[in-house]
PDB file of N, CA and C in Angstrom:
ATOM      1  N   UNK A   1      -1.795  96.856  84.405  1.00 86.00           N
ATOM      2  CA  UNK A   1      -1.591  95.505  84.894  1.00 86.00           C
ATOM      3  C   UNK A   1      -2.724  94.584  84.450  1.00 86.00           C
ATOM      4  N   UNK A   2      -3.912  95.096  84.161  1.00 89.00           N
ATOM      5  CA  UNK A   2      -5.288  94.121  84.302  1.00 89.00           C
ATOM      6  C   UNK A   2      -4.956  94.066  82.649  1.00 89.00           C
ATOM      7  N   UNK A   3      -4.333  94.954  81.833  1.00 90.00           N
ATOM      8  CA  UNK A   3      -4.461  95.121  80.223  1.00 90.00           C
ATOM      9  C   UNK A   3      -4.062  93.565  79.902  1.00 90.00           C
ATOM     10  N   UNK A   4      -2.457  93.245  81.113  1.00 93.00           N
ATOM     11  CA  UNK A   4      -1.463  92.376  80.625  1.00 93.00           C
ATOM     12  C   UNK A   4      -2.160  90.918  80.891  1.00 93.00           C
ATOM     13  N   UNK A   5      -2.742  90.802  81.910  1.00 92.00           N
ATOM     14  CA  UNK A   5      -3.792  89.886  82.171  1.00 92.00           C
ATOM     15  C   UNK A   5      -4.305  89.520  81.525  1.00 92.00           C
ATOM     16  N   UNK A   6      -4.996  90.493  80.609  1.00 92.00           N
ATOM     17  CA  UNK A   6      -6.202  90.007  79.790  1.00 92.00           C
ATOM     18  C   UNK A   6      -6.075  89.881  78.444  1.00 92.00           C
ATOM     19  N   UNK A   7      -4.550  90.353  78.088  1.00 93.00           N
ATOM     20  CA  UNK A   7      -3.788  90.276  76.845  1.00 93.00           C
ATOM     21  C   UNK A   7      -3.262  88.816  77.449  1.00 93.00           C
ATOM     22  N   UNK A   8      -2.619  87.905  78.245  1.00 93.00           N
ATOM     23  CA  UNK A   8      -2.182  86.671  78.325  1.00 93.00           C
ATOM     24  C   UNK A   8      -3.148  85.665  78.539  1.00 93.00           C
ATOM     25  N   UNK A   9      -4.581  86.346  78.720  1.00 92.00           N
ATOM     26  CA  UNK A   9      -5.553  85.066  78.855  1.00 92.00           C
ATOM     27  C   UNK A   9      -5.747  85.158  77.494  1.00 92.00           C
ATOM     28  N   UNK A  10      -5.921  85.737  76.872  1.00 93.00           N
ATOM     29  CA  UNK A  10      -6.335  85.834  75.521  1.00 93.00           C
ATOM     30  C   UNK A  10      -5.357  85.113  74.560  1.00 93.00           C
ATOM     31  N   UNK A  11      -4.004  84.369  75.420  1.00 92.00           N
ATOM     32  CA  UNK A  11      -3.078  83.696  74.440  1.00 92.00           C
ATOM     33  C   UNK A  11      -3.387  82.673  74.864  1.00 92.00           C
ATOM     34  N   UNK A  12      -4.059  82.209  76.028  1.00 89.00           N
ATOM     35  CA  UNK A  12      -4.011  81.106  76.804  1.00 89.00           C
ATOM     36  C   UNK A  12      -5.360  80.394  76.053  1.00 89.00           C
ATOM     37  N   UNK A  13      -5.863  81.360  75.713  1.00 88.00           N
ATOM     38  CA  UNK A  13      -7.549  80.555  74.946  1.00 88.00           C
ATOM     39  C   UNK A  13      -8.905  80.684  75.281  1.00 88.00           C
ATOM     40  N   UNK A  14      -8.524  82.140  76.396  1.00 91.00           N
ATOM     41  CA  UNK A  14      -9.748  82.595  76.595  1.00 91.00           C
ATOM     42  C   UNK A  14     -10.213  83.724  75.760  1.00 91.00           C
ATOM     43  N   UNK A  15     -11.621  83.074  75.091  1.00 91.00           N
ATOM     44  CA  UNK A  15     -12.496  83.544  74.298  1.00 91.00           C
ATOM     45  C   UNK A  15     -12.636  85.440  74.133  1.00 91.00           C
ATOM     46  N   UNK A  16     -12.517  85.806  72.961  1.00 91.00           N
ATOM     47  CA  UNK A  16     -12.789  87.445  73.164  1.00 91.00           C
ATOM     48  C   UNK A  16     -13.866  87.947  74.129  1.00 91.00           C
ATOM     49  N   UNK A  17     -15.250  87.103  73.900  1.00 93.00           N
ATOM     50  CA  UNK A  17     -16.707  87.342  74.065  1.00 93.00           C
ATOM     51  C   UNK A  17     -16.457  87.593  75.964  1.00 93.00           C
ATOM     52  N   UNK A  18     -15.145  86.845  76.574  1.00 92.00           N
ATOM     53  CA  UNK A  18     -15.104  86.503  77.628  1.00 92.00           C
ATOM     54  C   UNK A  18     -14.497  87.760  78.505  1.00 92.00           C
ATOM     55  N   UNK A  19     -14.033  88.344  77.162  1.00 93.00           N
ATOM     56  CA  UNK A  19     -13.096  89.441  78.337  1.00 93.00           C
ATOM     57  C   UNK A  19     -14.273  90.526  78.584  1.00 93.00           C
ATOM     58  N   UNK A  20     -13.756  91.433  79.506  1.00 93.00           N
ATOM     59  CA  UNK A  20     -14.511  92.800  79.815  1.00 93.00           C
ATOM     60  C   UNK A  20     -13.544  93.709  79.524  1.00 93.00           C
ATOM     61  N   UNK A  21     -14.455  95.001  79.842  1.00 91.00           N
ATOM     62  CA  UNK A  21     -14.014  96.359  79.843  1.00 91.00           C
ATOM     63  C   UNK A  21     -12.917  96.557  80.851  1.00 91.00           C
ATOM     64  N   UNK A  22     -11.959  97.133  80.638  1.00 91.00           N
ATOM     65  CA  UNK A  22     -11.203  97.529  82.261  1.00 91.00           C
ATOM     66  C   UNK A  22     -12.051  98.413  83.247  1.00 91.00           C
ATOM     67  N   UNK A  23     -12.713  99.505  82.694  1.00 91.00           N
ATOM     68  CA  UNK A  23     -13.480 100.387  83.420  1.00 91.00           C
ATOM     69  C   UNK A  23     -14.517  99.473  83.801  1.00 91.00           C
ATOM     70  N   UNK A  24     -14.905  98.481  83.650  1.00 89.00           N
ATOM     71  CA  UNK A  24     -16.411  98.071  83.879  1.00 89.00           C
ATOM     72  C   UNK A  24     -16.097  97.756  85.496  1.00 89.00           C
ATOM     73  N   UNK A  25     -14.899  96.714  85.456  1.00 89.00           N
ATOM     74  CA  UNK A  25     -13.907  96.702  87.022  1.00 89.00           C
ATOM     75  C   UNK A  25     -14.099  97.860  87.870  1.00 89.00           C
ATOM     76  N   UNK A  26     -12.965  99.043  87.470  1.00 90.00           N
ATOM     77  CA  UNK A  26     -12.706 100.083  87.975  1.00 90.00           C
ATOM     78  C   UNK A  26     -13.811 100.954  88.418  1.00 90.00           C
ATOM     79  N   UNK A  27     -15.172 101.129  87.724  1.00 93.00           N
ATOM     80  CA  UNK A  27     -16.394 101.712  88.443  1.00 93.00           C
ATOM     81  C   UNK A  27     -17.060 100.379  88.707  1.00 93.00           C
ATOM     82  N   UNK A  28     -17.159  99.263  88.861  1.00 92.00           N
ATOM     83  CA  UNK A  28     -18.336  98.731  89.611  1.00 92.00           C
ATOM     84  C   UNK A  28     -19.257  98.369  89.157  1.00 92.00           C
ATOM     85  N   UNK A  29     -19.201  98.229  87.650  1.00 92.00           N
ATOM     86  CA  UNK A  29     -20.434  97.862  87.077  1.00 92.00           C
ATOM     87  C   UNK A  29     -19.941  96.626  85.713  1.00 92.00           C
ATOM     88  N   UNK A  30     -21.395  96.034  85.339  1.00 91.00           N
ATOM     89  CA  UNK A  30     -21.012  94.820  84.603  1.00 91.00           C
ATOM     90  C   UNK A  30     -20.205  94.040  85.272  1.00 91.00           C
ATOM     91  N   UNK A  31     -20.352  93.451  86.509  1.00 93.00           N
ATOM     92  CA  UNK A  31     -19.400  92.466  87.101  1.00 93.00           C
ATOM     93  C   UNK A  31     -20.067  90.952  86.655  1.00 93.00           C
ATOM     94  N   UNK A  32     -20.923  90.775  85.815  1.00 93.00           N
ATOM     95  CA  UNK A  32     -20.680  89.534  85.502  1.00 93.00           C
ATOM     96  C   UNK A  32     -20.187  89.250  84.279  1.00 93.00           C
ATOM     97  N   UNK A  33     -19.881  90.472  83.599  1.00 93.00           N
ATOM     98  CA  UNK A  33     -19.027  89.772  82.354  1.00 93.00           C
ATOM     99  C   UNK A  33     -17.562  89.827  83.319  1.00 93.00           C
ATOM    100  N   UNK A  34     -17.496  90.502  84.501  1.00 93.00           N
ATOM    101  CA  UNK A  34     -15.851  90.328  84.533  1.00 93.00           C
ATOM    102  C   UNK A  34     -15.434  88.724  85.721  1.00 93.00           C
ATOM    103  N   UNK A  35     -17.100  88.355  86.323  1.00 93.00           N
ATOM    104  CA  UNK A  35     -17.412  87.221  86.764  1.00 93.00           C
ATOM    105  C   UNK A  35     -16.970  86.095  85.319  1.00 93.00           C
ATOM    106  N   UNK A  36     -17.068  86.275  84.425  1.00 93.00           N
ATOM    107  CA  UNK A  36     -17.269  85.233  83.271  1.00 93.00           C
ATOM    108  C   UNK A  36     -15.905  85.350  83.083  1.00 93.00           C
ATOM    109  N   UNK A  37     -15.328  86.010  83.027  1.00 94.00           N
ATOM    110  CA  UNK A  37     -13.862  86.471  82.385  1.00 94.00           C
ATOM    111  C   UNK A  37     -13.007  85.547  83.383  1.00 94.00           C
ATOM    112  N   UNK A  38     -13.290  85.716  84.859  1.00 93.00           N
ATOM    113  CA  UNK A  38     -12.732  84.912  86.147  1.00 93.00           C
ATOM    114  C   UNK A  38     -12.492  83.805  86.040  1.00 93.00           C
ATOM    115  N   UNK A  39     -14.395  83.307  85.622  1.00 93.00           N
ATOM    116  CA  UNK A  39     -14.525  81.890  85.307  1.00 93.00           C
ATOM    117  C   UNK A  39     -13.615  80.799  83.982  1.00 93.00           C
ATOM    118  N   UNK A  40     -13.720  81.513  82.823  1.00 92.00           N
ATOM    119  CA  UNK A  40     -13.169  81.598  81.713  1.00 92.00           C
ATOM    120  C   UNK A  40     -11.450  81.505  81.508  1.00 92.00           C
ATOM    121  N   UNK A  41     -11.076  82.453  82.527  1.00 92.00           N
ATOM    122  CA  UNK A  41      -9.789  82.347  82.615  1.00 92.00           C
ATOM    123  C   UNK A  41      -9.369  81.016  83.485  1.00 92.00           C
ATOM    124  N   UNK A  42     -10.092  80.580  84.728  1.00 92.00           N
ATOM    125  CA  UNK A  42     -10.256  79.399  85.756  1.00 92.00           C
ATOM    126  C   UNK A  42      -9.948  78.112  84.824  1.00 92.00           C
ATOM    127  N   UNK A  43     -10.624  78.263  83.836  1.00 90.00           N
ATOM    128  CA  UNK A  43     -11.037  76.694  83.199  1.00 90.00           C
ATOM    129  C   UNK A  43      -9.572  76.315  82.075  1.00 90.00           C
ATOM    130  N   UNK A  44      -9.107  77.729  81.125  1.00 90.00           N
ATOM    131  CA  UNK A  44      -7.742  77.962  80.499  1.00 90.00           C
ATOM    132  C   UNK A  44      -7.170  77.878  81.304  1.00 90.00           C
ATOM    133  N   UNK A  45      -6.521  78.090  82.437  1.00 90.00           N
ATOM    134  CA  UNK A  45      -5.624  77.313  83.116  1.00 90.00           C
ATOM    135  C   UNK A  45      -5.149  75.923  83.340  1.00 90.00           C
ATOM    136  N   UNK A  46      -6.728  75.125  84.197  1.00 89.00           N
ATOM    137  CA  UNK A  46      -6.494  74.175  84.088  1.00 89.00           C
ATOM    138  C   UNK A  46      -5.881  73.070  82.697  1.00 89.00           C
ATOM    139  N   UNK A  47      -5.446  73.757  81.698  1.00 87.00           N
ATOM    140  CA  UNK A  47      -4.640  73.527  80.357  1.00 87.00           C
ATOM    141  C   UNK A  47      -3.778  73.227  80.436  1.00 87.00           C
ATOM    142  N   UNK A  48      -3.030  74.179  81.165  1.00 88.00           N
ATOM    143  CA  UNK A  48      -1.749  74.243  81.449  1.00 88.00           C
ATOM    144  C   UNK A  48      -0.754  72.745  81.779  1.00 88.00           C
ATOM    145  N   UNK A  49      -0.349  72.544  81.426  1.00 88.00           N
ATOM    146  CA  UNK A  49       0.800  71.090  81.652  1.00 88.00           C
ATOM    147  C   UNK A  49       1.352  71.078  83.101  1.00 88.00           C
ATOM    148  N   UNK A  50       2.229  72.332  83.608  1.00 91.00           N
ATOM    149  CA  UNK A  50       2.416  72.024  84.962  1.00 91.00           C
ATOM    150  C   UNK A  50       1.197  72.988  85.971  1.00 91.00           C
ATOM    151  N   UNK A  51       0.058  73.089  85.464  1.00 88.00           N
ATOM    152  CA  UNK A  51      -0.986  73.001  86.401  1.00 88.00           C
ATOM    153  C   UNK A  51      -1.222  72.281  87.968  1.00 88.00           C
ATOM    154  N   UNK A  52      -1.179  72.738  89.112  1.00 89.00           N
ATOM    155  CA  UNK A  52      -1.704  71.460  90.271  1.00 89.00           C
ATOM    156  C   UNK A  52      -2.504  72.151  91.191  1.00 89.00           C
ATOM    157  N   UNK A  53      -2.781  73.552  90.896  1.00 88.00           N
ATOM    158  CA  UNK A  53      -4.207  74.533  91.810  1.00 88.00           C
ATOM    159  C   UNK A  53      -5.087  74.074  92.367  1.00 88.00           C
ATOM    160  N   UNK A  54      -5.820  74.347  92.581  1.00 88.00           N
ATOM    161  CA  UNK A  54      -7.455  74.504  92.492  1.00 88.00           C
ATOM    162  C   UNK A  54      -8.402  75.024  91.499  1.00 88.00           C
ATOM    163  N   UNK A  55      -8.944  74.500  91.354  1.00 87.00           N
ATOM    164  CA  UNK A  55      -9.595  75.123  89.963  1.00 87.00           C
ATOM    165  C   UNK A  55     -10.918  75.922  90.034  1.00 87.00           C
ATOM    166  N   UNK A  56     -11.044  76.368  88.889  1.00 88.00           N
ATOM    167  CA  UNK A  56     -12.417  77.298  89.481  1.00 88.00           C
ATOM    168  C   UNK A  56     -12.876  77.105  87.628  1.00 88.00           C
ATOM    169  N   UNK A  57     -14.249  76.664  87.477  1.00 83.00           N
ATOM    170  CA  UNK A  57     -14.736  77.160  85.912  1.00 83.00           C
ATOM    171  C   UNK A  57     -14.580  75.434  85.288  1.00 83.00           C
ATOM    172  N   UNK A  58     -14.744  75.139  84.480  1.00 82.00           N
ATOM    173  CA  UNK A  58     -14.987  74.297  83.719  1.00 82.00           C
ATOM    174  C   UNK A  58     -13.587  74.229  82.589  1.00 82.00           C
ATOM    175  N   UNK A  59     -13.195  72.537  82.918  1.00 76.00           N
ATOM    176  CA  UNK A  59     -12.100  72.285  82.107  1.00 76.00           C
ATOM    177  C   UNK A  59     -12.272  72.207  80.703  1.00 76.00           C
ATOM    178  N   UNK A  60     -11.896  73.238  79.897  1.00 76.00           N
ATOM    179  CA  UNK A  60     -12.201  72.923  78.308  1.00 76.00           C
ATOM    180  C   UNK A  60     -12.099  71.709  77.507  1.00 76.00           C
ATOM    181  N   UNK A  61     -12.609  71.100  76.970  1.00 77.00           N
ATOM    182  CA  UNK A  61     -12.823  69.633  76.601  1.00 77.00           C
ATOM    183  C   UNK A  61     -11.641  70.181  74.814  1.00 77.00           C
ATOM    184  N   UNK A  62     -10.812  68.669  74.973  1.00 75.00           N
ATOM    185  CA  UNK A  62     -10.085  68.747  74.181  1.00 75.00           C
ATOM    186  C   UNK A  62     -10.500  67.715  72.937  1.00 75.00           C
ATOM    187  N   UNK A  63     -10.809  68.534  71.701  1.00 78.00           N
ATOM    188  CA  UNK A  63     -11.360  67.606  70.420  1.00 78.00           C
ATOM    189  C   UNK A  63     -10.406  66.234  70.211  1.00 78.00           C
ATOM    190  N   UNK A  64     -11.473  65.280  70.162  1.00 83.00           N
ATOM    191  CA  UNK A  64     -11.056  63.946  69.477  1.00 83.00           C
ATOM    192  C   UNK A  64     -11.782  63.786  68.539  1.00 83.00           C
ATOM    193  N   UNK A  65     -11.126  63.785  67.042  1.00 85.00           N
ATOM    194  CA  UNK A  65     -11.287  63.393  66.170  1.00 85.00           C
ATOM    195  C   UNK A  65     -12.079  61.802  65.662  1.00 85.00           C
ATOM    196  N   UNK A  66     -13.177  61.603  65.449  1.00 87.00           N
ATOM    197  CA  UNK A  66     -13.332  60.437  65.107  1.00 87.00           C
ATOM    198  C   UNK A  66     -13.232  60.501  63.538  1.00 87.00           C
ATOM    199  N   UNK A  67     -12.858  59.068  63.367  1.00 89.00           N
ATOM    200  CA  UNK A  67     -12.530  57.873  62.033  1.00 89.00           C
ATOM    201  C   UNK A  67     -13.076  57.049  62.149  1.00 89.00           C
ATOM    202  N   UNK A  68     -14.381  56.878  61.009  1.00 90.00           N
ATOM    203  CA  UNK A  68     -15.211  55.748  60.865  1.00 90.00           C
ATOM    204  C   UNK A  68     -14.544  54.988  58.941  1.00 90.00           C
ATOM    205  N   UNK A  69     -14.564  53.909  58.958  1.00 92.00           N
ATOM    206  CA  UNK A  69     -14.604  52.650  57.823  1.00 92.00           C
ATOM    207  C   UNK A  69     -15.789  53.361  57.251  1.00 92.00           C
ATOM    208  N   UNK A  70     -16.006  52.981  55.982  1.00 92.00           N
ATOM    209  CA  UNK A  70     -17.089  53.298  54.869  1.00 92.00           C
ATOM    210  C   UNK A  70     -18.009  52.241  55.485  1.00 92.00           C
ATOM    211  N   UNK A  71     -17.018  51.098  56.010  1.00 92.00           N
ATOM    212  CA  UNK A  71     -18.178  50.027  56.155  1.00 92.00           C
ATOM    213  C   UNK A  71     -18.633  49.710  57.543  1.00 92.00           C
ATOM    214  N   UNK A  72     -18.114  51.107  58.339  1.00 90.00           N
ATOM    215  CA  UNK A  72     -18.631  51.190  59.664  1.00 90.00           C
ATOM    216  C   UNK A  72     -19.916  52.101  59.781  1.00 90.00           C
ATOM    217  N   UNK A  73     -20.081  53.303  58.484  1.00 88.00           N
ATOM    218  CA  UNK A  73     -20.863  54.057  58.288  1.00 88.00           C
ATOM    219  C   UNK A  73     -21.948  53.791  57.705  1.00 88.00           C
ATOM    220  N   UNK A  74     -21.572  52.402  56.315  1.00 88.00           N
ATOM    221  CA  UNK A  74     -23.147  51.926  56.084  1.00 88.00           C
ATOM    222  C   UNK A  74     -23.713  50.717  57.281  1.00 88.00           C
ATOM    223  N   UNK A  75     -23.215  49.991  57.606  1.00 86.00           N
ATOM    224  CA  UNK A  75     -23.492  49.257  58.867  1.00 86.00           C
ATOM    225  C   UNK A  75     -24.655  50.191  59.668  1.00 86.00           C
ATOM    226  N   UNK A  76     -24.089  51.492  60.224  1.00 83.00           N
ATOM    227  CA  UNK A  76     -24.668  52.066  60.920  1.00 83.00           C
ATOM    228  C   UNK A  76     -26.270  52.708  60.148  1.00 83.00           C
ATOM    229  N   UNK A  77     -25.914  53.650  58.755  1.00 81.00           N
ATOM    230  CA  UNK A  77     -26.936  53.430  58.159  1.00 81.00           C
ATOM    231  C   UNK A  77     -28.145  52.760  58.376  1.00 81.00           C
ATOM    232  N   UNK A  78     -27.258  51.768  57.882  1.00 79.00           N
ATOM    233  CA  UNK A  78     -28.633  50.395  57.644  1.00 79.00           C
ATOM    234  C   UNK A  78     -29.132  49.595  58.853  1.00 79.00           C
ATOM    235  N   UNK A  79     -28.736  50.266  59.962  1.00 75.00           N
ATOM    236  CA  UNK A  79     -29.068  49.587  61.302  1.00 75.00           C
ATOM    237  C   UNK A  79     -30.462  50.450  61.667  1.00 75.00           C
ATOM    238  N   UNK A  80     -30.694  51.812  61.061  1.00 65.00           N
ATOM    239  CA  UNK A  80     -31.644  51.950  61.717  1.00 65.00           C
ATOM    240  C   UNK A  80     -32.908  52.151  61.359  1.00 65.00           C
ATOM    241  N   UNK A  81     -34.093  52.159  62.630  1.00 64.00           N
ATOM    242  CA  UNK A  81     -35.365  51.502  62.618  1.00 64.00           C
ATOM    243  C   UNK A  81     -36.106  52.551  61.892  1.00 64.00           C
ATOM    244  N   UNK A  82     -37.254  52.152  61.019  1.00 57.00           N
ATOM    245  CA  UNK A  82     -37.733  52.892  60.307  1.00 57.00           C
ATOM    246  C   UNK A  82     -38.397  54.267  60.798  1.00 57.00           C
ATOM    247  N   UNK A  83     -38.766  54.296  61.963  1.00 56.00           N
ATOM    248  CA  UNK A  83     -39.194  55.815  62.340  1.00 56.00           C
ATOM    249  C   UNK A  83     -38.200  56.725  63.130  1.00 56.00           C
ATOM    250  N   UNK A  84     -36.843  56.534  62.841  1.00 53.00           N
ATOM    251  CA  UNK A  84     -35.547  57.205  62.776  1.00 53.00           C
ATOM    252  C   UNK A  84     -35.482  57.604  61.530  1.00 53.00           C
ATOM    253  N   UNK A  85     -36.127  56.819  60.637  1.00 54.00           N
ATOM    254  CA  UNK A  85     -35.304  57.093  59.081  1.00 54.00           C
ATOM    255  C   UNK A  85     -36.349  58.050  58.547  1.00 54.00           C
ATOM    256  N   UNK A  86     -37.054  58.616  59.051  1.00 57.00           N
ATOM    257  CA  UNK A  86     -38.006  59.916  59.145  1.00 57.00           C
ATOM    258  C   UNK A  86     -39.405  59.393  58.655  1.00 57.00           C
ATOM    259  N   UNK A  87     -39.928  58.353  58.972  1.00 57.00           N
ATOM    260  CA  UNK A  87     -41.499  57.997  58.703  1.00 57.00           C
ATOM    261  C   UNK A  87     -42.179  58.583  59.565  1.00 57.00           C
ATOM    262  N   UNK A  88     -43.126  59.402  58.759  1.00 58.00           N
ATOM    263  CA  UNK A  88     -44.762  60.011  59.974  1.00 58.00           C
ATOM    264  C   UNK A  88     -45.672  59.431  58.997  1.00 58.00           C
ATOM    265  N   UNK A  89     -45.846  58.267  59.045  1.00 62.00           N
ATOM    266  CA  UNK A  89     -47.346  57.913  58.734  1.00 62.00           C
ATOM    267  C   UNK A  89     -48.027  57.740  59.821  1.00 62.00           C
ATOM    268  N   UNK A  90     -47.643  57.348  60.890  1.00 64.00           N
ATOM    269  CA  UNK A  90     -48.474  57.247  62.020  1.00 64.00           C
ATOM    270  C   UNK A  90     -48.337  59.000  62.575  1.00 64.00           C
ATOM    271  N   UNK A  91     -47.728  59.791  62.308  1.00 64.00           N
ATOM    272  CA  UNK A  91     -48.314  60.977  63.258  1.00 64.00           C
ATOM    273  C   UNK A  91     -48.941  61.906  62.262  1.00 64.00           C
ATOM    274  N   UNK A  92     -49.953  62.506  62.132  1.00 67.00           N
ATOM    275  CA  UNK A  92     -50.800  63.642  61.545  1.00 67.00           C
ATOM    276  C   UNK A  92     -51.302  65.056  62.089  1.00 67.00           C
ATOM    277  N   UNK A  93     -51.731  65.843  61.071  1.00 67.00           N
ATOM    278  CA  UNK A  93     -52.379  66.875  62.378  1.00 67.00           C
ATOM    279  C   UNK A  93     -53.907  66.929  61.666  1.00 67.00           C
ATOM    280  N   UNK A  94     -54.239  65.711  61.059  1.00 68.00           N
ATOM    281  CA  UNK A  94     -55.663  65.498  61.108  1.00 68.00           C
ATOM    282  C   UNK A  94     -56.806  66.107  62.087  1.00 68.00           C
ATOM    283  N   UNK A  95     -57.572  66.380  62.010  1.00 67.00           N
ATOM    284  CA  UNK A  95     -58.387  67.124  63.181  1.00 67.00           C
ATOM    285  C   UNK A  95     -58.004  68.219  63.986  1.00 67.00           C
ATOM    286  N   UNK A  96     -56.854  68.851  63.738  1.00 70.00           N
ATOM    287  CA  UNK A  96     -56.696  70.044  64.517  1.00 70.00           C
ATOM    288  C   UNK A  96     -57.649  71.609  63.670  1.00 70.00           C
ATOM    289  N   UNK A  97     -57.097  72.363  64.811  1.00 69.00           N
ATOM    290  CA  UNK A  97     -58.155  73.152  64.107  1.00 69.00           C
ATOM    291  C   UNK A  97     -57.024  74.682  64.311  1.00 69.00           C
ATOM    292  N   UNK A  98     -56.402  74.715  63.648  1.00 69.00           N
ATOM    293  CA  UNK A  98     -55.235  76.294  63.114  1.00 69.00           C
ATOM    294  C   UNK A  98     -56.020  77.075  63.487  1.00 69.00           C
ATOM    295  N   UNK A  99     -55.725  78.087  64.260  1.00 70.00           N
ATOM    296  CA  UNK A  99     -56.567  79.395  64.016  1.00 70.00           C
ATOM    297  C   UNK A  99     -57.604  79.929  65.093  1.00 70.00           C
ATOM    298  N   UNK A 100     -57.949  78.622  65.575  1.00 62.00           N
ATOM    299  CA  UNK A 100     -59.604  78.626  66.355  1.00 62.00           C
ATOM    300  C   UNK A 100     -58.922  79.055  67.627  1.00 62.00           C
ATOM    301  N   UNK A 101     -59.936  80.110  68.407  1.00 67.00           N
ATOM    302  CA  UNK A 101     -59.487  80.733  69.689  1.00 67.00           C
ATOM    303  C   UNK A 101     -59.819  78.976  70.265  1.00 67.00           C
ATOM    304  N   UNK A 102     -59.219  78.904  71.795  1.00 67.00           N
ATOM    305  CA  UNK A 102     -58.745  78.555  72.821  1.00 67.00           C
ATOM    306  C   UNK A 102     -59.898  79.019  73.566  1.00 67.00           C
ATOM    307  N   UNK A 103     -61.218  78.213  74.151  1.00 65.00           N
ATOM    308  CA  UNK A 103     -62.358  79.039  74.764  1.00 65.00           C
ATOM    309  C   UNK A 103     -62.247  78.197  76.273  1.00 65.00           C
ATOM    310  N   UNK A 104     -61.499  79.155  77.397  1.00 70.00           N
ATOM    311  CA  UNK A 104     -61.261  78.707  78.556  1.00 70.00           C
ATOM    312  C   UNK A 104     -62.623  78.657  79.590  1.00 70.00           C
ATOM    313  N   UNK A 105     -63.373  80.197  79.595  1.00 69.00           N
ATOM    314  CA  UNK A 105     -64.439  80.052  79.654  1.00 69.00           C
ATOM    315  C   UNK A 105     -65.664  79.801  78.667  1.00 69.00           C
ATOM    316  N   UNK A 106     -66.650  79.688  79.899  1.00 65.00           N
ATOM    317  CA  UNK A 106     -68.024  79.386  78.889  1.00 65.00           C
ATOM    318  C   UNK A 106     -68.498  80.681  78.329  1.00 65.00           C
ATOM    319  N   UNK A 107     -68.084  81.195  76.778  1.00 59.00           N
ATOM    320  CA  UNK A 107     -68.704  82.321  76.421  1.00 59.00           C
ATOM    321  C   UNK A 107     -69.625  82.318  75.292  1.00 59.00           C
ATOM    322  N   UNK A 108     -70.790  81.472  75.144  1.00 65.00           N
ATOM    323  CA  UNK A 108     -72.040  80.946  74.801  1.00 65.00           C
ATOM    324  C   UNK A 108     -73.052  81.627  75.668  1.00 65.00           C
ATOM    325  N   UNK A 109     -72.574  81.953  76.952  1.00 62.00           N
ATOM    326  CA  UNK A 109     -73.448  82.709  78.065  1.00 62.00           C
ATOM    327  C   UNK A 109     -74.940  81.809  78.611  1.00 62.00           C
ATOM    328  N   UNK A 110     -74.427  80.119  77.824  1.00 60.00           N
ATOM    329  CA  UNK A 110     -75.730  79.152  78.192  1.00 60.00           C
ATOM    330  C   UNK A 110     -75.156  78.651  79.630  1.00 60.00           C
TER     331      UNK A 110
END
């Protein structure tokens, strides 16, 4: 019965990584991959078209495609400020010192 379960979440769009072992159930152990599997299956539901439950898990976010103009993309380009557009002249690692222990105490022994 748990096989058919986990063979129909698995059509529904829950992730391989998500399922468990059947035995992991049946002895008592690894219950949070079969916690994840719960959750996982919770959120593929809410998919469903005539869905009206309660839900449990996080609703899977459905891709929207964006479409930008050539001339929405250089616009954007050229909008931005020069230390976006990867300038480090103002940051350096002038004066650091690679390598040198970290002296928390005073070990000069003055």
């Amino acid at each position: 019965m748990i096989e058919i379960v986990m063979k129909k979440a698995g059509e529904m769009g829950v992730k391989n990584q998500s399922m468990f072992d059947v035995n992991d159930l049946y002895e008592n152990r690894n219950m949070t991959q079969v916690l994840e599997f719960i959750v996982a299956l919770g959120g593929a539901v809410q998919l469903l078209p005539d869905f009206s439950g309660a839900v449990l898990g996080v609703k899977p976010t459905e891709s929207t495609a964006k479409h930008f103009t050539d001339e929405e993309v250089k616009a954007a380009r050229d909008s931005q400020i020069s230390m976006q557009a990867g300038s480090n002249k103002f940051a350096s690692m002038s004066g650091t010192r690679v390598g040198m222990p970290r002296h928390i105490a005073d070990v000069t022994g003055s």
